[in-house]
């Protein structure tokens, strides 16, 4: 019994610590407000899907890629809400994934103007999928994680 | 000494707690596109989005998918489902049936289906989607306007996504959509079997690309739930059948080809359709 408790109590402590960390992560941004702003920018396109991506900073540059399935014959609007991002994250939409050698950048936030941290882009064509890449810069301080919101509309 | 014992115990406990989780290396490295600098690839969490059931149904609609009465599951059978997993999957089935009936202007059936979806949503902690919005009334007030219904269904999807996130049950997202996708494929397959429309085959083919995204989403949950693990295994079996199709192999080996450039034969489609029918039967059995 003592041996069982010896394992169980520290285990519970670790689980509680992890749970607390998870709750803190979940509260790093107001996802509802970020999504609402993105959805307003989506109009007159119908909402299809959205994704909140947690961006964690490190002392080396990182890349996070999101796949977006698309179908032939549809018109799309992509909206990015980067208003919660403070560290110069660049968003780029590609026609192929990060492993492909001859992929083409279709749009980049580097060349676009944001309105209140919101970007929108209407891609043309598309076969199978688009790929959204978040280029996360290296930081030297203890920057907190932030949230980027992607939303797709169609008509 | 006491501190050392506690530290060791905590370390042991951490190992014990983590023991049944799969080893998961969430980072990789890659040369940056523009800079050539080596960057770390963050693979943590889900890396895909999934289309809404209405968008999937619209894609089939563009292929000339006709309405055939009796193909959908029916709006009065949700009572047979007991677990949250089963209810989430059947909610997906109902979502696809709703999209199919809305696009084919079957107002009465659409109305019944939305009522059922609202009931099932309430049973899986998604009641706020309808309780705190006027979406149900808006839907019923616009039954004869397909364009407006498209926007309202989009809003229902949006509210569902919000509630899943707020309730910390994002895993339901992939489960609901997997049910919706199987139902959409089932409807497409049944219409193809009855009508033999080649464009529907191309739509089925195009939809097969989504299966990989579904598996990616479901696998990202690293679940220990037996029902979900079994469901992932079933969907993976379908993926294996799809990957073995000569048309899919041709598409994968020739990136410049379009779906219209490959014409799968009915013999090629038969095992895929059979597996889809099995998956759909498993869902509706409860």
Short mmCIF file of C-alpha atoms in Angstrom, two decimals:
data_model
loop_
_atom_site.label_atom_id
_atom_site.label_comp_id
_atom_site.label_asym_id
_atom_site.label_seq_id
_atom_site.Cartn_x
_atom_site.Cartn_y
_atom_site.Cartn_z
CA UNK A 1 0.00 0.00 0.00
CA UNK A 2 2.82 2.40 0.96
CA UNK A 3 4.63 1.55 -2.24
CA UNK A 4 1.47 2.23 -4.21
CA UNK A 5 1.06 5.63 -2.55
CA UNK A 6 4.75 6.33 -3.15
CA UNK A 7 4.09 6.11 -6.88
CA UNK A 8 0.59 7.54 -6.93
CA UNK A 9 1.06 10.77 -4.98
CA UNK A 10 3.94 12.17 -7.06
CA UNK A 11 2.08 10.99 -10.15
CA UNK A 12 -0.95 13.03 -9.09
CA UNK A 13 1.28 16.06 -8.45
CA UNK A 14 2.76 15.78 -11.94
CA UNK A 15 -0.68 15.36 -13.53
CA UNK A 16 -1.97 18.42 -11.63
CA UNK A 17 1.03 20.44 -12.77
CA UNK A 18 0.49 19.39 -16.36
CA UNK A 19 -3.23 20.15 -16.13
CA UNK A 20 -2.49 23.62 -14.78
CA UNK A 21 -0.02 24.17 -17.60
CA UNK A 22 -2.65 23.05 -20.12
CA UNK A 23 -5.22 25.47 -18.69
CA UNK A 24 -2.68 28.29 -18.82
CA UNK A 25 -1.93 27.43 -22.46
CA UNK A 26 -5.61 27.45 -23.28
CA UNK A 27 -5.86 30.96 -21.86
CA UNK A 28 -2.94 32.47 -23.73
CA UNK A 29 -5.30 34.23 -26.11
CA UNK A 30 -8.93 35.24 -26.49
CA UNK A 31 -9.66 32.83 -29.32
CA UNK A 32 -13.33 33.77 -29.49
CA UNK A 33 -12.57 37.46 -30.08
CA UNK A 34 -9.86 36.63 -32.61
CA UNK A 35 -12.22 34.33 -34.46
CA UNK A 36 -15.11 36.81 -34.41
CA UNK A 37 -12.92 39.47 -36.02
CA UNK A 38 -11.73 37.00 -38.66
CA UNK A 39 -15.28 35.88 -39.43
CA UNK A 40 -16.40 39.47 -39.98
CA UNK A 41 -13.62 39.83 -42.54
CA UNK A 42 -14.81 36.65 -44.28
CA UNK A 43 -18.12 38.14 -45.42
CA UNK A 44 -19.67 37.74 -48.03
CA UNK A 45 -18.06 34.31 -48.20
CA UNK A 46 -19.67 31.52 -46.15
CA UNK A 47 -17.70 30.19 -43.20
CA UNK A 48 -16.15 26.82 -43.90
CA UNK A 49 -13.47 26.16 -41.31
CA UNK A 50 -11.04 27.86 -38.99
CA UNK A 51 -7.94 27.03 -37.05
CA UNK A 52 -6.27 28.63 -34.06
CA UNK A 53 -2.54 27.94 -34.11
CA UNK A 54 -0.45 28.40 -31.01
CA UNK A 55 2.94 29.83 -31.89
CA UNK A 56 5.66 29.17 -29.35
CA UNK A 57 8.89 31.14 -29.62
CA UNK A 58 12.37 29.65 -29.29
CA UNK A 59 15.92 30.88 -29.78
CA UNK A 60 15.92 29.43 -33.29
CA UNK A 61 13.60 30.09 -36.25
CA UNK A 62 10.68 27.71 -36.67
CA UNK A 63 8.17 26.77 -39.33
CA UNK A 64 4.63 25.58 -38.71
CA UNK A 65 2.60 24.38 -41.68
CA UNK A 66 -1.18 23.93 -41.95
CA UNK A 67 -2.83 22.00 -44.78
CA UNK A 68 -6.05 23.31 -46.28
CA UNK A 69 -8.02 20.86 -48.47
CA UNK A 70 -9.64 22.53 -51.51
CA UNK A 71 -11.97 21.40 -54.27
CA UNK A 72 -12.00 22.27 -57.95
CA UNK A 73 -14.49 24.94 -59.03
CA UNK A 74 -14.85 26.83 -55.74
CA UNK A 75 -13.94 30.40 -54.86
CA UNK A 76 -12.20 30.89 -51.55
CA UNK A 77 -11.25 33.67 -49.19
CA UNK A 78 -8.57 33.07 -46.60
CA UNK A 79 -8.45 35.35 -43.58
CA UNK A 80 -5.56 35.54 -41.13
CA UNK A 81 -6.00 37.31 -37.82
CA UNK A 82 -2.48 38.15 -36.67
CA UNK A 83 -3.54 40.91 -34.28
CA UNK A 84 -2.38 38.82 -31.33
CA UNK A 85 1.12 38.37 -32.78
CA UNK A 86 3.90 40.72 -31.69
CA UNK A 87 7.03 39.01 -33.00
CA UNK A 88 7.14 39.44 -36.79
CA UNK A 89 5.66 36.09 -37.80
CA UNK A 90 5.36 35.83 -41.61
CA UNK A 91 2.43 33.94 -43.18
CA UNK A 92 2.88 32.48 -46.65
CA UNK A 93 0.43 30.41 -48.71
CA UNK A 94 1.99 27.80 -50.97
CA UNK A 95 0.65 25.46 -53.66
CA UNK A 96 2.71 22.53 -52.35
CA UNK A 97 3.98 21.36 -49.00
CA UNK A 98 7.24 22.30 -47.30
CA UNK A 99 9.01 19.16 -48.54
CA UNK A 100 8.32 19.91 -52.25
CA UNK A 101 11.28 21.37 -54.13
CA UNK A 102 9.40 23.37 -56.76
CA UNK A 103 6.61 24.84 -54.71
CA UNK A 104 5.30 28.29 -55.44
CA UNK A 105 4.42 31.02 -52.96
CA UNK A 106 0.93 32.29 -53.84
CA UNK A 107 0.68 35.01 -51.22
CA UNK A 108 2.69 36.36 -48.32
CA UNK A 109 1.88 38.71 -45.46
CA UNK A 110 5.25 40.33 -46.18
CA UNK A 111 3.76 41.87 -49.32
CA UNK A 112 0.27 42.52 -48.00
CA UNK A 113 -1.32 45.25 -45.94
CA UNK A 114 -3.08 44.31 -42.72
CA UNK A 115 -6.16 46.05 -41.38
CA UNK A 116 -6.18 45.78 -37.61
CA UNK A 117 -3.92 42.74 -37.84
CA UNK A 118 -6.27 41.08 -40.34
CA UNK A 119 -5.12 39.90 -43.75
CA UNK A 120 -7.28 38.43 -46.48
CA UNK A 121 -6.38 36.58 -49.65
CA UNK A 122 -8.46 35.01 -52.41
CA UNK A 123 -6.50 32.15 -53.97
CA UNK A 124 -7.20 30.92 -57.47
CA UNK A 125 -7.08 27.34 -58.70
CA UNK A 126 -5.70 24.87 -56.24
CA UNK A 127 -5.41 21.12 -56.56
CA UNK A 128 -6.01 18.96 -53.48
CA UNK A 129 -4.63 21.42 -50.92
CA UNK A 130 -3.14 24.80 -50.11
CA UNK A 131 -0.38 25.03 -47.52
CA UNK A 132 -0.24 27.85 -44.98
CA UNK A 133 3.21 28.35 -43.47
CA UNK A 134 3.88 30.37 -40.34
CA UNK A 135 7.54 31.43 -40.26
CA UNK A 136 8.27 32.04 -36.58
CA UNK A 137 11.36 34.14 -35.88
CA UNK A 138 14.01 33.27 -33.32
CA UNK A 139 13.78 35.28 -30.10
CA UNK A 140 16.41 35.84 -27.45
CA UNK A 141 14.05 36.64 -24.58
CA UNK A 142 11.40 34.55 -22.86
CA UNK A 143 8.56 35.47 -25.20
CA UNK A 144 5.15 34.05 -24.34
CA UNK A 145 3.26 31.88 -26.84
CA UNK A 146 0.78 33.72 -29.06
CA UNK A 147 -2.13 32.72 -31.28
CA UNK A 148 -2.65 33.09 -35.03
CA UNK A 149 -6.12 32.51 -36.44
CA UNK A 150 -6.77 31.18 -39.94
CA UNK A 151 -10.23 31.06 -41.45
CA UNK A 152 -11.51 29.79 -44.80
CA UNK A 153 -14.64 30.97 -46.54
CA UNK A 154 -16.15 29.81 -49.83
CA UNK A 155 -18.84 30.65 -52.33
CA UNK B 1 18.29 12.98 1.41
CA UNK B 2 14.55 13.43 1.78
CA UNK B 3 14.62 15.93 -1.09
CA UNK B 4 16.55 13.46 -3.23
CA UNK B 5 14.02 10.73 -2.50
CA UNK B 6 11.12 12.99 -3.42
CA UNK B 7 12.86 14.15 -6.57
CA UNK B 8 13.58 10.61 -7.63
CA UNK B 9 10.02 9.61 -6.80
CA UNK B 10 8.66 12.49 -8.87
CA UNK B 11 10.95 11.60 -11.76
CA UNK B 12 9.87 7.96 -11.53
CA UNK B 13 6.25 8.99 -11.33
CA UNK B 14 6.62 11.22 -14.37
CA UNK B 15 8.08 8.28 -16.27
CA UNK B 16 5.25 6.05 -15.02
CA UNK B 17 2.60 8.62 -16.01
CA UNK B 18 4.13 9.07 -19.45
CA UNK B 19 4.83 5.42 -20.03
CA UNK B 20 1.78 4.53 -22.07
CA UNK B 21 2.06 7.57 -24.32
CA UNK B 22 3.74 7.00 -27.68
CA UNK B 23 7.16 8.48 -28.24
CA UNK B 24 6.43 11.65 -30.17
CA UNK B 25 9.14 13.76 -31.70
CA UNK B 26 7.36 17.00 -32.52
CA UNK B 27 10.22 18.80 -34.20
CA UNK B 28 12.23 18.38 -37.38
CA UNK B 29 14.56 20.62 -39.35
CA UNK B 30 14.23 22.11 -42.82
CA UNK B 31 16.00 24.65 -45.02
CA UNK B 32 13.97 27.86 -45.13
CA UNK B 33 12.33 28.70 -48.48
CA UNK B 34 13.57 32.23 -48.85
CA UNK B 35 16.51 32.41 -46.50
CA UNK B 36 18.20 29.03 -46.86
CA UNK B 37 18.59 29.10 -43.07
CA UNK B 38 17.86 25.84 -41.27
CA UNK B 39 14.63 26.15 -39.36
CA UNK B 40 12.99 23.87 -36.84
CA UNK B 41 9.67 22.44 -38.01
CA UNK B 42 6.99 22.56 -35.35
CA UNK B 43 4.82 19.45 -35.79
CA UNK B 44 2.92 19.80 -32.53
CA UNK B 45 -0.84 19.29 -32.73
CA UNK B 46 -3.12 19.04 -35.72
CA UNK B 47 -1.68 20.29 -39.02
CA UNK B 48 -4.80 20.27 -41.11
CA UNK B 49 -8.18 21.88 -41.52
CA UNK B 50 -11.23 19.91 -42.59
CA UNK B 51 -13.89 21.17 -45.00
CA UNK B 52 -17.46 21.64 -43.78
CA UNK B 53 -20.06 18.98 -44.68
CA UNK B 54 -21.94 21.56 -46.77
CA UNK B 55 -18.85 22.26 -48.88
CA UNK B 56 -18.38 18.53 -49.47
CA UNK B 57 -22.05 18.22 -50.48
CA UNK B 58 -21.75 21.22 -52.82
CA UNK B 59 -18.81 19.57 -54.53
CA UNK B 60 -20.92 16.48 -55.19
CA UNK B 61 -23.80 18.70 -56.31
CA UNK B 62 -21.56 20.31 -58.95
CA UNK B 63 -20.81 16.84 -60.30
CA UNK B 64 -24.51 16.36 -61.05
CA UNK B 65 -25.39 14.26 -58.01
CA UNK B 66 -29.14 13.70 -58.12
CA UNK B 67 -31.49 13.45 -55.18
CA UNK B 68 -32.66 9.91 -54.60
CA UNK B 69 -35.25 9.53 -51.81
CA UNK B 70 -34.41 7.02 -49.10
CA UNK B 71 -30.62 7.18 -49.38
CA UNK B 72 -30.16 9.32 -46.28
CA UNK B 73 -30.21 7.79 -42.82
CA UNK B 74 -33.51 9.29 -41.70
CA UNK B 75 -34.11 11.90 -39.06
CA UNK B 76 -35.74 9.76 -36.35
CA UNK B 77 -33.09 7.22 -35.37
CA UNK B 78 -30.70 9.12 -33.07
CA UNK B 79 -32.15 7.38 -30.04
CA UNK B 80 -30.11 4.23 -30.74
CA UNK B 81 -26.80 5.87 -29.89
CA UNK B 82 -25.45 5.80 -26.37
CA UNK B 83 -21.82 6.97 -26.25
CA UNK B 84 -20.52 10.44 -26.99
CA UNK B 85 -18.32 8.98 -29.73
CA UNK B 86 -21.30 7.33 -31.44
CA UNK B 87 -23.37 10.48 -31.12
CA UNK B 88 -20.61 12.64 -32.56
CA UNK B 89 -20.27 10.38 -35.59
CA UNK B 90 -24.00 10.24 -36.19
CA UNK B 91 -24.20 14.03 -35.85
CA UNK B 92 -21.75 14.12 -38.76
CA UNK B 93 -23.99 11.77 -40.74
CA UNK B 94 -26.99 14.03 -40.09
CA UNK B 95 -24.95 17.09 -41.11
CA UNK B 96 -24.21 15.58 -44.50
CA UNK B 97 -27.81 14.44 -44.92
CA UNK B 98 -28.93 17.98 -44.08
CA UNK B 99 -26.58 19.45 -46.68
CA UNK B 100 -27.83 16.93 -49.29
CA UNK B 101 -31.49 17.72 -48.60
CA UNK B 102 -30.94 21.49 -48.47
CA UNK B 103 -29.12 21.54 -51.81
CA UNK B 104 -31.94 19.46 -53.28
CA UNK B 105 -34.64 21.70 -51.81
CA UNK B 106 -36.18 18.98 -49.61
CA UNK B 107 -37.51 21.48 -47.07
CA UNK B 108 -39.53 19.12 -44.87
CA UNK B 109 -36.73 16.61 -44.46
CA UNK B 110 -34.19 19.44 -43.90
CA UNK B 111 -36.37 20.82 -41.11
CA UNK B 112 -36.62 17.40 -39.43
CA UNK B 113 -32.88 16.80 -39.77
CA UNK B 114 -31.99 20.13 -38.17
CA UNK B 115 -34.31 19.31 -35.27
CA UNK B 116 -32.49 15.99 -34.81
CA UNK B 117 -29.08 17.67 -35.08
CA UNK B 118 -30.14 20.12 -32.37
CA UNK B 119 -31.16 17.21 -30.13
CA UNK B 120 -27.93 15.28 -30.68
CA UNK B 121 -25.88 18.48 -30.21
CA UNK B 122 -27.54 18.96 -26.82
CA UNK B 123 -26.47 15.45 -25.81
CA UNK B 124 -22.79 16.03 -26.59
CA UNK B 125 -22.39 19.41 -24.87
CA UNK B 126 -22.98 21.44 -28.02
CA UNK B 127 -26.42 22.67 -27.03
CA UNK B 128 -25.23 26.28 -26.90
CA UNK B 129 -24.82 26.22 -30.70
CA UNK B 130 -28.60 26.53 -30.90
CA UNK B 131 -29.65 27.61 -27.39
CA UNK B 132 -27.69 30.87 -27.39
CA UNK B 133 -28.28 31.81 -31.01
CA UNK B 134 -31.28 32.26 -33.28
CA UNK B 135 -29.85 29.87 -35.87
CA UNK B 136 -32.64 27.30 -35.54
CA UNK B 137 -35.33 29.91 -36.16
CA UNK B 138 -33.35 31.57 -38.94
CA UNK B 139 -33.00 28.20 -40.66
CA UNK B 140 -36.71 27.48 -40.48
CA UNK B 141 -37.58 30.98 -41.68
CA UNK B 142 -35.40 30.58 -44.78
CA UNK B 143 -36.33 27.05 -45.84
CA UNK B 144 -37.12 28.09 -49.40
CA UNK B 145 -33.94 30.08 -49.94
CA UNK B 146 -30.99 27.76 -50.59
CA UNK B 147 -28.48 30.63 -50.69
CA UNK B 148 -29.54 31.92 -47.28
CA UNK B 149 -29.51 28.40 -45.87
CA UNK B 150 -25.93 28.02 -47.07
CA UNK B 151 -24.94 31.04 -44.97
CA UNK B 152 -26.94 29.83 -41.96
CA UNK B 153 -25.38 26.35 -42.13
CA UNK B 154 -21.98 28.09 -42.28
CA UNK B 155 -22.93 29.96 -39.11
CA UNK B 156 -23.99 26.69 -37.43
CA UNK B 157 -20.61 25.24 -38.38
CA UNK B 158 -18.87 28.33 -36.95
CA UNK B 159 -20.79 28.16 -33.67
CA UNK B 160 -20.05 24.44 -33.44
CA UNK B 161 -16.32 25.10 -33.87
CA UNK B 162 -16.48 27.85 -31.22
CA UNK B 163 -18.27 25.60 -28.73
CA UNK B 164 -15.89 22.70 -29.32
CA UNK B 165 -12.95 24.99 -28.57
CA UNK B 166 -14.63 26.65 -25.58
CA UNK B 167 -15.62 23.29 -24.13
CA UNK B 168 -12.15 21.83 -24.57
CA UNK B 169 -13.49 19.05 -26.77
CA UNK B 170 -11.70 19.78 -30.04
CA UNK B 171 -11.29 16.01 -30.55
CA UNK B 172 -14.98 15.89 -31.42
CA UNK B 173 -14.26 18.03 -34.48
CA UNK B 174 -12.49 15.21 -36.33
CA UNK B 175 -14.98 12.58 -35.16
CA UNK B 176 -18.01 14.59 -36.30
CA UNK B 177 -16.42 15.36 -39.64
CA UNK B 178 -15.36 11.74 -40.22
CA UNK B 179 -19.02 10.73 -39.86
CA UNK B 180 -20.07 13.50 -42.24
CA UNK B 181 -17.45 12.52 -44.80
CA UNK B 182 -18.40 8.84 -44.77
CA UNK B 183 -22.07 9.77 -45.25
CA UNK B 184 -21.26 12.13 -48.15
CA UNK B 185 -19.16 9.40 -49.80
CA UNK B 186 -21.93 6.87 -49.14
CA UNK B 187 -24.56 9.10 -50.79
CA UNK B 188 -22.23 9.73 -53.75
CA UNK B 189 -21.53 6.02 -54.09
CA UNK B 190 -25.22 5.06 -53.97
CA UNK B 191 -26.13 7.63 -56.61
CA UNK B 192 -23.23 6.41 -58.77
CA UNK B 193 -24.39 2.81 -58.43
CA UNK B 194 -27.91 3.78 -59.48
CA UNK B 195 -27.11 6.42 -62.12
CA UNK B 196 -23.60 5.54 -63.34
CA UNK B 197 -22.65 9.22 -63.62
CA UNK B 198 -18.91 9.47 -64.48
CA UNK B 199 -18.69 12.97 -62.98
CA UNK B 200 -19.80 11.55 -59.63
CA UNK B 201 -16.87 9.12 -59.85
CA UNK B 202 -14.52 12.08 -60.30
CA UNK B 203 -16.13 13.76 -57.28
CA UNK B 204 -15.62 10.58 -55.24
CA UNK B 205 -12.02 10.51 -56.42
CA UNK B 206 -11.47 14.15 -55.45
CA UNK B 207 -12.99 13.50 -52.03
CA UNK B 208 -10.61 10.62 -51.40
CA UNK B 209 -7.84 13.18 -51.00
CA UNK B 210 -9.67 14.43 -47.90
CA UNK B 211 -9.36 11.05 -46.19
CA UNK B 212 -5.66 11.68 -45.52
CA UNK B 213 -6.56 14.95 -43.79
CA UNK B 214 -9.17 13.20 -41.65
CA UNK B 215 -6.64 10.57 -40.58
CA UNK B 216 -4.07 13.27 -39.89
CA UNK B 217 -6.56 15.12 -37.69
CA UNK B 218 -7.71 12.02 -35.80
CA UNK B 219 -4.14 10.74 -35.32
CA UNK B 220 -3.07 14.13 -33.93
CA UNK B 221 -5.28 13.48 -30.88
CA UNK B 222 -2.94 10.62 -29.76
CA UNK B 223 -6.03 8.98 -28.32
CA UNK B 224 -6.17 6.05 -25.94
CA UNK B 225 -9.92 5.71 -26.49
CA UNK B 226 -10.64 2.21 -27.82
CA UNK B 227 -13.60 3.27 -29.98
CA UNK B 228 -11.66 6.05 -31.66
CA UNK B 229 -8.60 3.85 -32.16
CA UNK B 230 -10.77 1.19 -33.83
CA UNK B 231 -12.40 3.87 -36.01
CA UNK B 232 -9.00 5.21 -37.09
CA UNK B 233 -7.99 1.63 -38.01
CA UNK B 234 -11.13 1.27 -40.16
CA UNK B 235 -10.50 4.57 -41.95
CA UNK B 236 -6.85 3.59 -42.45
CA UNK B 237 -8.02 0.36 -44.09
CA UNK B 238 -10.05 2.47 -46.52
CA UNK B 239 -6.97 4.62 -47.18
CA UNK B 240 -5.01 1.47 -48.05
CA UNK B 241 -7.70 0.46 -50.56
CA UNK B 242 -7.72 3.96 -52.05
CA UNK B 243 -3.92 4.05 -52.33
CA UNK B 244 -3.99 0.76 -54.25
CA UNK B 245 -6.29 2.22 -56.96
CA UNK B 246 -4.42 2.52 -60.28
CA UNK B 247 -6.05 5.95 -60.86
CA UNK B 248 -4.78 7.28 -57.54
CA UNK B 249 -1.31 5.85 -58.18
CA UNK B 250 -1.30 7.56 -61.59
CA UNK B 251 -2.31 10.88 -60.01
CA UNK B 252 0.34 10.60 -57.31
CA UNK B 253 3.09 9.70 -59.78
CA UNK B 254 2.16 12.51 -62.22
CA UNK B 255 1.61 15.73 -60.26
CA UNK B 256 0.57 17.61 -63.41
CA UNK B 257 -2.44 15.38 -64.03
CA UNK B 258 -5.94 16.53 -63.07
CA UNK B 259 -8.75 14.36 -61.76
CA UNK B 260 -10.42 14.50 -65.15
CA UNK B 261 -7.29 12.96 -66.71
CA UNK B 262 -7.83 9.67 -64.93
CA UNK B 263 -10.95 7.60 -65.34
CA UNK B 264 -11.35 4.95 -62.68
CA UNK B 265 -13.23 1.88 -63.85
CA UNK B 266 -16.19 0.46 -62.00
CA UNK B 267 -13.95 -2.51 -61.05
CA UNK B 268 -11.52 -0.03 -59.43
CA UNK B 269 -14.33 1.68 -57.56
CA UNK B 270 -16.00 -1.50 -56.30
CA UNK B 271 -13.72 -2.23 -53.29
CA UNK B 272 -13.72 1.44 -52.28
CA UNK B 273 -17.51 1.60 -52.39
CA UNK B 274 -17.80 -1.68 -50.51
CA UNK B 275 -15.57 -0.35 -47.71
CA UNK B 276 -17.50 2.93 -47.55
CA UNK B 277 -20.73 0.95 -47.20
CA UNK B 278 -19.17 -1.06 -44.38
CA UNK B 279 -18.05 2.11 -42.58
CA UNK B 280 -21.46 3.70 -42.95
CA UNK B 281 -23.15 0.52 -41.68
CA UNK B 282 -20.85 0.58 -38.64
CA UNK B 283 -21.80 4.19 -37.86
CA UNK B 284 -25.55 3.79 -38.17
CA UNK B 285 -25.53 0.53 -36.20
CA UNK B 286 -24.57 2.62 -33.17
#
